[in-house]
Amino acid sequence: MSRKLCIFASDMEQNNESKMGIGGLLRRLLPFVTPYRWLLVTTLVLTFAGSLMAQVNAVVLDRAVDAINELLHLEGGFQWSAAARILITISAILLGKEVLAALITFGQRIFGEKIRINVSRDLSLRVVDRILTFRMAFFSTAGNEPGKLQTRIDRGIMSLSNTVKNFFIDILPLFTSAVLALVLMFAANVYVGLVALAIIPIYFWITTVQGRRMKGWRHRVFGTHQQLNHGILNIIESIGVIKSFNREQVEAAKQATLQEQSTDQQMQTRRISFLFEGLKTFVEQIGTVLIIILTAYLVLVDYPGMSIGKIMYHVMLFSNVSAPIRQLHRIYDDLNDALVYAEGFFGLLDADEEVEKSGTWKGEIGKKVNGRFELRNVEFTYPGGTHAIRDLSMTIEPGKTTALVGLSGAGKSTIVNLLDKFYSPDSGSITLDGIPLEDWDTEGLRENIGLVLQKNHIFSGTIEENIRYGRPSATTAEVMEAARKAYIYDQIMDLPEGFKSNALQLSGGQQQRIAIARMFLKDPPIIFLDEPTASLDAIATEQIKNSIDAIKQGRTVIVISHNIGQIIDSDYLYVLNTGHCVQSGTPDEVYRQGGLYKDIFDASARSMNVDKIAETLQ
């Protein structure tokens, strides 16, 4: 499974490129459009009405030219009264048509835009719902970094909503108008209609060749955009490190290289686009010239039904036929861009293997979860290829505090990730209270687990909202009590807005206490502590330790820490090395065994200058 995840991002575009064309794109969009079928029907009716209005100018001009021509050749001479009637009639028809067309166009655009906005909203909600179901392994896969995912989602939604706009607001009116104009041309003269019809397939063929030539370049541009967005996000997140090492120029140079690459790719796509657009414009103008020559010739030879007015009539109708051709290169470019971005977007919706699987066991009603974990011969490799856990077996006793000890990269945090079902083991078994972990309902499992990490995320919002995240139904009094247990209450109350203050403005240590307050508020039977006091000062560490000691009573606790004080307080510990369990027992027993734990313990004591501390205390 992990290997599949590794190749998901890199293969997604290639796989979808061979499967999705414009027709496939529209089919994927259809389920998002059909809920607004009445808006769609209204838009189509207005579109047809607007297309009829578009032909009025040609018909009026045809009649006006012939009427004026007859007026100029009257035997009694030119009559201003007759001319005035013609001009008044033309003006009334054209002005009335413009007023009606403006109302129709407004309605057609407003309804079409409402469809686009609603579809955009539904696409956004769908992908958010989907992402929330993905396993952690998905987000650890190369190509699924936050910046790249954001680009894939943002550009996907934007391009897909633009596709709805292009199809229902732009293309349909243009092509409906073109079909009606072509029918009128054939009705007036078959030969002129055939000339107009012959130009269209040539133009479409050129456009198709253009799309094939540019598709590869669009994928390259899309990939570079992802890298740029991810790079900028990385700069923002790492700004402190960048400045501390004076590496502003290095990061700027990286971005400059990517920007240069993006510029070259965009210029290449524009060169190809402009070349084909010029060729299509030339073909369109050839069609106009042929229409003028043919209609003029038919008038000169006195062909039945042809008159001077018909020259202008056919030229204007051909303009209505060629209008979608003049717009097609832009719309076709947008549709091909949409194909590139839609592949990434729908790839997220279609990623079935990445969805977090959940069992049906929620625990017996009214019975408290004991918290006995058993791991047997567990193997686990991260999607990136890191073999983190190797043939690991251990038992976490309920109601006890178990410490996981080892050097960095030993697999301690990975065990917590497996126990919380963030990842699934490649082989072996994990049970909770005798029930296989994969059979546990994921939501039910996590409701019984409190997790405090070394680096905890603080959401945009107030301090109260962040603490209440531990239990949304908690009262204000309960939130304040949780803050007291986390020894952050007094500091919060010193802020101008108290619990209504912006949580993102807190220091790192204060944010860590907010995360611990969430855990107190949740009050779960199982607690995972991964370096819970890493960002705190000595006094705060002692305060939090006292609170944690109080809440640990009667609960299953797993502690990961480099703090000797937290390790020796545990009931049992496992010593890990490169994913293996190399020692286990009570802290005193394992220390007397010697080996890795004694080395870590002694090194920690020396780093704390324990001898001098003891002398000072004496």
PDB file of C-alpha atoms in Angstrom, residues 274-478:
ATOM      1  CA  PHE A 274       0.020  32.940 -30.867  1.00  0.00           C
ATOM      2  CA  LEU A 275       1.249  30.984 -33.894  1.00  0.00           C
ATOM      3  CA  PHE A 276      -1.927  28.932 -34.093  1.00  0.00           C
ATOM      4  CA  GLU A 277      -4.162  31.908 -33.286  1.00  0.00           C
ATOM      5  CA  GLY A 278      -2.654  33.844 -36.185  1.00  0.00           C
ATOM      6  CA  LEU A 279      -3.230  30.879 -38.490  1.00  0.00           C
ATOM      7  CA  LYS A 280      -6.860  30.593 -37.361  1.00  0.00           C
ATOM      8  CA  THR A 281      -7.465  34.315 -37.840  1.00  0.00           C
ATOM      9  CA  PHE A 282      -6.079  34.023 -41.375  1.00  0.00           C
ATOM     10  CA  VAL A 283      -8.461  31.129 -42.144  1.00  0.00           C
ATOM     11  CA  GLU A 284     -11.395  33.137 -40.747  1.00  0.00           C
ATOM     12  CA  GLN A 285     -10.548  36.148 -42.926  1.00  0.00           C
ATOM     13  CA  ILE A 286     -10.244  33.895 -45.976  1.00  0.00           C
ATOM     14  CA  GLY A 287     -13.808  32.760 -45.263  1.00  0.00           C
ATOM     15  CA  THR A 288     -15.043  36.363 -45.043  1.00  0.00           C
ATOM     16  CA  VAL A 289     -13.355  37.259 -48.357  1.00  0.00           C
ATOM     17  CA  LEU A 290     -14.857  34.203 -50.073  1.00  0.00           C
ATOM     18  CA  ILE A 291     -18.352  35.104 -48.769  1.00  0.00           C
ATOM     19  CA  ILE A 292     -18.042  38.686 -50.086  1.00  0.00           C
ATOM     20  CA  ILE A 293     -16.755  37.565 -53.498  1.00  0.00           C
ATOM     21  CA  LEU A 294     -19.374  34.850 -53.929  1.00  0.00           C
ATOM     22  CA  THR A 295     -22.346  36.985 -52.852  1.00  0.00           C
ATOM     23  CA  ALA A 296     -21.175  39.905 -55.010  1.00  0.00           C
ATOM     24  CA  TYR A 297     -20.826  37.589 -58.002  1.00  0.00           C
ATOM     25  CA  LEU A 298     -24.323  36.159 -57.461  1.00  0.00           C
ATOM     26  CA  VAL A 299     -25.747  39.674 -57.285  1.00  0.00           C
ATOM     27  CA  LEU A 300     -23.926  40.676 -60.484  1.00  0.00           C
ATOM     28  CA  VAL A 301     -25.237  37.641 -62.402  1.00  0.00           C
ATOM     29  CA  ASP A 302     -28.727  38.387 -61.064  1.00  0.00           C
ATOM     30  CA  TYR A 303     -29.021  35.043 -59.265  1.00  0.00           C
ATOM     31  CA  PRO A 304     -32.600  34.450 -58.049  1.00  0.00           C
ATOM     32  CA  GLY A 305     -33.200  35.740 -54.548  1.00  0.00           C
ATOM     33  CA  MET A 306     -29.906  37.668 -54.407  1.00  0.00           C
ATOM     34  CA  SER A 307     -29.837  41.413 -53.994  1.00  0.00           C
ATOM     35  CA  ILE A 308     -27.432  44.111 -52.780  1.00  0.00           C
ATOM     36  CA  GLY A 309     -28.877  43.736 -49.304  1.00  0.00           C
ATOM     37  CA  LYS A 310     -27.933  40.067 -49.346  1.00  0.00           C
ATOM     38  CA  ILE A 311     -24.222  40.972 -49.519  1.00  0.00           C
ATOM     39  CA  MET A 312     -24.405  42.694 -46.120  1.00  0.00           C
ATOM     40  CA  TYR A 313     -26.846  40.042 -44.911  1.00  0.00           C
ATOM     41  CA  HIS A 314     -24.441  37.150 -45.576  1.00  0.00           C
ATOM     42  CA  VAL A 315     -21.399  39.032 -44.308  1.00  0.00           C
ATOM     43  CA  MET A 316     -23.107  39.767 -40.990  1.00  0.00           C
ATOM     44  CA  LEU A 317     -24.454  36.217 -40.695  1.00  0.00           C
ATOM     45  CA  PHE A 318     -20.985  34.831 -41.366  1.00  0.00           C
ATOM     46  CA  SER A 319     -19.734  37.135 -38.628  1.00  0.00           C
ATOM     47  CA  ASN A 320     -22.226  35.392 -36.297  1.00  0.00           C
ATOM     48  CA  VAL A 321     -20.960  32.037 -37.553  1.00  0.00           C
ATOM     49  CA  SER A 322     -17.323  33.022 -37.043  1.00  0.00           C
ATOM     50  CA  ALA A 323     -17.943  34.642 -33.637  1.00  0.00           C
ATOM     51  CA  PRO A 324     -17.456  31.325 -31.782  1.00  0.00           C
ATOM     52  CA  ILE A 325     -14.396  30.769 -33.970  1.00  0.00           C
ATOM     53  CA  ARG A 326     -12.956  34.097 -32.814  1.00  0.00           C
ATOM     54  CA  GLN A 327     -13.632  33.097 -29.193  1.00  0.00           C
ATOM     55  CA  LEU A 328     -12.814  29.425 -29.541  1.00  0.00           C
ATOM     56  CA  HIS A 329      -9.053  29.754 -29.131  1.00  0.00           C
ATOM     57  CA  ARG A 330      -9.518  31.442 -25.739  1.00  0.00           C
ATOM     58  CA  ILE A 331     -12.185  29.039 -24.557  1.00  0.00           C
ATOM     59  CA  TYR A 332     -10.292  26.038 -25.906  1.00  0.00           C
ATOM     60  CA  ASP A 333      -7.155  27.195 -24.080  1.00  0.00           C
ATOM     61  CA  ASP A 334      -9.171  27.537 -20.887  1.00  0.00           C
ATOM     62  CA  LEU A 335     -10.669  24.073 -21.358  1.00  0.00           C
ATOM     63  CA  ASN A 336      -7.246  22.520 -21.902  1.00  0.00           C
ATOM     64  CA  ASP A 337      -5.925  24.326 -18.831  1.00  0.00           C
ATOM     65  CA  ALA A 338      -8.954  22.982 -16.988  1.00  0.00           C
ATOM     66  CA  LEU A 339      -8.043  19.462 -18.136  1.00  0.00           C
ATOM     67  CA  VAL A 340      -4.600  19.763 -16.552  1.00  0.00           C
ATOM     68  CA  TYR A 341      -5.892  21.135 -13.260  1.00  0.00           C
ATOM     69  CA  ALA A 342      -8.995  18.916 -13.245  1.00  0.00           C
ATOM     70  CA  GLU A 343      -6.800  15.831 -13.450  1.00  0.00           C
ATOM     71  CA  GLY A 344      -5.104  16.807 -10.201  1.00  0.00           C
ATOM     72  CA  PHE A 345      -8.379  17.842  -8.573  1.00  0.00           C
ATOM     73  CA  PHE A 346     -10.377  14.737  -9.506  1.00  0.00           C
ATOM     74  CA  GLY A 347      -7.335  12.660  -8.624  1.00  0.00           C
ATOM     75  CA  LEU A 348      -7.955  13.745  -5.025  1.00  0.00           C
ATOM     76  CA  LEU A 349     -11.642  12.792  -5.215  1.00  0.00           C
ATOM     77  CA  ASP A 350     -10.794   9.428  -6.790  1.00  0.00           C
ATOM     78  CA  ALA A 351      -7.999   8.436  -4.379  1.00  0.00           C
ATOM     79  CA  ASP A 352      -9.921   5.518  -2.825  1.00  0.00           C
ATOM     80  CA  GLU A 353      -6.812   3.755  -1.521  1.00  0.00           C
ATOM     81  CA  GLU A 354      -5.845   6.824   0.515  1.00  0.00           C
ATOM     82  CA  VAL A 355      -9.155   7.011   2.410  1.00  0.00           C
ATOM     83  CA  GLU A 356      -8.948   6.283   6.105  1.00  0.00           C
ATOM     84  CA  LYS A 357     -10.591   2.942   6.765  1.00  0.00           C
ATOM     85  CA  SER A 358     -12.726   2.555   9.873  1.00  0.00           C
ATOM     86  CA  GLY A 359     -13.982  -0.551  11.623  1.00  0.00           C
ATOM     87  CA  THR A 360     -17.348  -1.066  13.269  1.00  0.00           C
ATOM     88  CA  TRP A 361     -16.305  -1.813  16.877  1.00  0.00           C
ATOM     89  CA  LYS A 362     -16.978   1.152  19.141  1.00  0.00           C
ATOM     90  CA  GLY A 363     -16.574  -0.593  22.466  1.00  0.00           C
ATOM     91  CA  GLU A 364     -19.288  -1.973  24.721  1.00  0.00           C
ATOM     92  CA  ILE A 365     -21.944   0.548  25.731  1.00  0.00           C
ATOM     93  CA  GLY A 366     -21.340   1.840  29.233  1.00  0.00           C
ATOM     94  CA  LYS A 367     -17.993   0.063  29.534  1.00  0.00           C
ATOM     95  CA  LYS A 368     -14.841   2.133  29.909  1.00  0.00           C
ATOM     96  CA  VAL A 369     -12.007   1.528  27.483  1.00  0.00           C
ATOM     97  CA  ASN A 370      -9.197  -0.134  29.466  1.00  0.00           C
ATOM     98  CA  GLY A 371      -6.354   0.834  27.168  1.00  0.00           C
ATOM     99  CA  ARG A 372      -4.405  -2.417  26.853  1.00  0.00           C
ATOM    100  CA  PHE A 373      -2.407  -2.289  23.617  1.00  0.00           C
ATOM    101  CA  GLU A 374      -0.602  -5.322  22.241  1.00  0.00           C
ATOM    102  CA  LEU A 375       1.767  -5.137  19.277  1.00  0.00           C
ATOM    103  CA  ARG A 376       2.963  -8.392  17.709  1.00  0.00           C
ATOM    104  CA  ASN A 377       5.669  -8.566  15.054  1.00  0.00           C
ATOM    105  CA  VAL A 378       4.746  -5.158  13.660  1.00  0.00           C
ATOM    106  CA  GLU A 379       6.504  -3.863  10.527  1.00  0.00           C
ATOM    107  CA  PHE A 380       5.974  -0.387   9.136  1.00  0.00           C
ATOM    108  CA  THR A 381       7.527   1.682   6.349  1.00  0.00           C
ATOM    109  CA  TYR A 382       6.597   5.310   5.686  1.00  0.00           C
ATOM    110  CA  PRO A 383       5.389   6.230   2.178  1.00  0.00           C
ATOM    111  CA  GLY A 384       8.704   7.973   1.569  1.00  0.00           C
ATOM    112  CA  GLY A 385      10.511   4.659   2.055  1.00  0.00           C
ATOM    113  CA  THR A 386      11.788   5.000   5.645  1.00  0.00           C
ATOM    114  CA  HIS A 387      11.608   1.613   7.390  1.00  0.00           C
ATOM    115  CA  ALA A 388      10.619   2.901  10.849  1.00  0.00           C
ATOM    116  CA  ILE A 389       9.408  -0.216  12.727  1.00  0.00           C
ATOM    117  CA  ARG A 390      11.016  -3.669  12.447  1.00  0.00           C
ATOM    118  CA  ASP A 391       9.473  -6.825  13.937  1.00  0.00           C
ATOM    119  CA  LEU A 392       8.280  -4.938  17.023  1.00  0.00           C
ATOM    120  CA  SER A 393       6.379  -6.627  19.841  1.00  0.00           C
ATOM    121  CA  MET A 394       5.310  -4.952  23.080  1.00  0.00           C
ATOM    122  CA  THR A 395       2.420  -4.695  25.520  1.00  0.00           C
ATOM    123  CA  ILE A 396       1.059  -1.434  26.940  1.00  0.00           C
ATOM    124  CA  GLU A 397      -0.643  -2.272  30.241  1.00  0.00           C
ATOM    125  CA  PRO A 398      -3.917  -0.481  31.115  1.00  0.00           C
ATOM    126  CA  GLY A 399      -3.860   2.056  33.894  1.00  0.00           C
ATOM    127  CA  LYS A 400      -0.065   2.238  33.764  1.00  0.00           C
ATOM    128  CA  THR A 401       2.423   4.777  32.455  1.00  0.00           C
ATOM    129  CA  THR A 402       4.699   3.380  29.776  1.00  0.00           C
ATOM    130  CA  ALA A 403       7.721   5.315  28.546  1.00  0.00           C
ATOM    131  CA  LEU A 404       9.223   4.908  25.083  1.00  0.00           C
ATOM    132  CA  VAL A 405      12.928   5.688  25.143  1.00  0.00           C
ATOM    133  CA  GLY A 406      15.468   5.874  22.364  1.00  0.00           C
ATOM    134  CA  LEU A 407      17.604   8.093  20.225  1.00  0.00           C
ATOM    135  CA  SER A 408      16.049  10.290  17.540  1.00  0.00           C
ATOM    136  CA  GLY A 409      14.688   8.204  14.685  1.00  0.00           C
ATOM    137  CA  ALA A 410      14.252   5.096  16.835  1.00  0.00           C
ATOM    138  CA  GLY A 411      10.533   4.875  16.008  1.00  0.00           C
ATOM    139  CA  LYS A 412       8.964   6.226  19.215  1.00  0.00           C
ATOM    140  CA  SER A 413       6.585   8.737  17.586  1.00  0.00           C
ATOM    141  CA  THR A 414       5.803   6.200  14.866  1.00  0.00           C
ATOM    142  CA  ILE A 415       4.392   3.835  17.509  1.00  0.00           C
ATOM    143  CA  VAL A 416       2.044   6.589  18.706  1.00  0.00           C
ATOM    144  CA  ASN A 417       1.001   7.232  15.100  1.00  0.00           C
ATOM    145  CA  LEU A 418       0.193   3.540  14.650  1.00  0.00           C
ATOM    146  CA  LEU A 419      -1.733   3.292  17.915  1.00  0.00           C
ATOM    147  CA  ASP A 420      -3.818   6.345  16.969  1.00  0.00           C
ATOM    148  CA  LYS A 421      -4.522   4.796  13.523  1.00  0.00           C
ATOM    149  CA  PHE A 422      -2.822   7.627  11.676  1.00  0.00           C
ATOM    150  CA  TYR A 423      -1.046   4.868   9.776  1.00  0.00           C
ATOM    151  CA  SER A 424      -1.624   1.154   9.321  1.00  0.00           C
ATOM    152  CA  PRO A 425       1.198  -1.387   9.818  1.00  0.00           C
ATOM    153  CA  ASP A 426       2.549  -3.210   6.789  1.00  0.00           C
ATOM    154  CA  SER A 427       2.387  -6.498   8.687  1.00  0.00           C
ATOM    155  CA  GLY A 428       1.885  -7.818  12.180  1.00  0.00           C
ATOM    156  CA  SER A 429      -1.019  -7.041  14.499  1.00  0.00           C
ATOM    157  CA  ILE A 430      -2.071  -4.328  16.935  1.00  0.00           C
ATOM    158  CA  THR A 431      -4.966  -4.834  19.350  1.00  0.00           C
ATOM    159  CA  LEU A 432      -6.715  -2.609  21.891  1.00  0.00           C
ATOM    160  CA  ASP A 433      -8.469  -4.451  24.702  1.00  0.00           C
ATOM    161  CA  GLY A 434      -8.153  -7.622  22.639  1.00  0.00           C
ATOM    162  CA  ILE A 435      -9.878  -6.141  19.571  1.00  0.00           C
ATOM    163  CA  PRO A 436      -7.772  -5.700  16.390  1.00  0.00           C
ATOM    164  CA  LEU A 437      -7.130  -2.001  15.944  1.00  0.00           C
ATOM    165  CA  GLU A 438      -8.393  -2.037  12.332  1.00  0.00           C
ATOM    166  CA  ASP A 439     -11.768  -3.269  13.648  1.00  0.00           C
ATOM    167  CA  TRP A 440     -12.137  -0.268  15.950  1.00  0.00           C
ATOM    168  CA  ASP A 441     -14.270   2.592  14.723  1.00  0.00           C
ATOM    169  CA  THR A 442     -11.661   5.297  14.087  1.00  0.00           C
ATOM    170  CA  GLU A 443     -13.767   8.124  15.481  1.00  0.00           C
ATOM    171  CA  GLY A 444     -14.693   6.090  18.539  1.00  0.00           C
ATOM    172  CA  LEU A 445     -11.056   5.150  19.112  1.00  0.00           C
ATOM    173  CA  ARG A 446      -9.797   8.716  18.957  1.00  0.00           C
ATOM    174  CA  GLU A 447     -12.552   9.952  21.259  1.00  0.00           C
ATOM    175  CA  ASN A 448     -10.841   7.823  23.907  1.00  0.00           C
ATOM    176  CA  ILE A 449      -7.330   9.106  23.244  1.00  0.00           C
ATOM    177  CA  GLY A 450      -5.751  12.396  24.298  1.00  0.00           C
ATOM    178  CA  LEU A 451      -2.721  13.406  22.254  1.00  0.00           C
ATOM    179  CA  VAL A 452      -0.177  16.082  23.162  1.00  0.00           C
ATOM    180  CA  LEU A 453       2.674  16.488  20.683  1.00  0.00           C
ATOM    181  CA  GLN A 454       6.009  18.248  20.813  1.00  0.00           C
ATOM    182  CA  LYS A 455       4.664  20.752  18.297  1.00  0.00           C
ATOM    183  CA  ASN A 456       0.916  21.260  18.543  1.00  0.00           C
ATOM    184  CA  HIS A 457      -1.147  23.139  16.015  1.00  0.00           C
ATOM    185  CA  ILE A 458      -2.945  26.273  17.105  1.00  0.00           C
ATOM    186  CA  PHE A 459      -5.923  27.226  14.963  1.00  0.00           C
ATOM    187  CA  SER A 460      -6.762  30.722  13.863  1.00  0.00           C
ATOM    188  CA  GLY A 461      -9.249  31.966  16.435  1.00  0.00           C
ATOM    189  CA  THR A 462      -9.555  32.831  20.094  1.00  0.00           C
ATOM    190  CA  ILE A 463      -7.854  31.092  22.991  1.00  0.00           C
ATOM    191  CA  GLU A 464     -11.232  29.865  24.221  1.00  0.00           C
ATOM    192  CA  GLU A 465     -12.038  28.343  20.824  1.00  0.00           C
ATOM    193  CA  ASN A 466      -8.668  26.574  20.740  1.00  0.00           C
ATOM    194  CA  ILE A 467      -9.082  25.049  24.197  1.00  0.00           C
ATOM    195  CA  ARG A 468     -12.703  24.088  23.479  1.00  0.00           C
ATOM    196  CA  TYR A 469     -11.439  22.132  20.470  1.00  0.00           C
ATOM    197  CA  GLY A 470     -10.775  19.358  23.003  1.00  0.00           C
ATOM    198  CA  ARG A 471     -14.516  19.109  23.690  1.00  0.00           C
ATOM    199  CA  PRO A 472     -16.798  21.412  21.660  1.00  0.00           C
ATOM    200  CA  SER A 473     -19.691  20.999  24.100  1.00  0.00           C
ATOM    201  CA  ALA A 474     -17.659  22.238  27.072  1.00  0.00           C
ATOM    202  CA  THR A 475     -18.929  25.211  29.051  1.00  0.00           C
ATOM    203  CA  THR A 476     -16.917  28.370  29.581  1.00  0.00           C
ATOM    204  CA  ALA A 477     -16.314  27.350  33.183  1.00  0.00           C
ATOM    205  CA  GLU A 478     -14.908  24.000  32.053  1.00  0.00           C
TER     206      GLU A 478
END
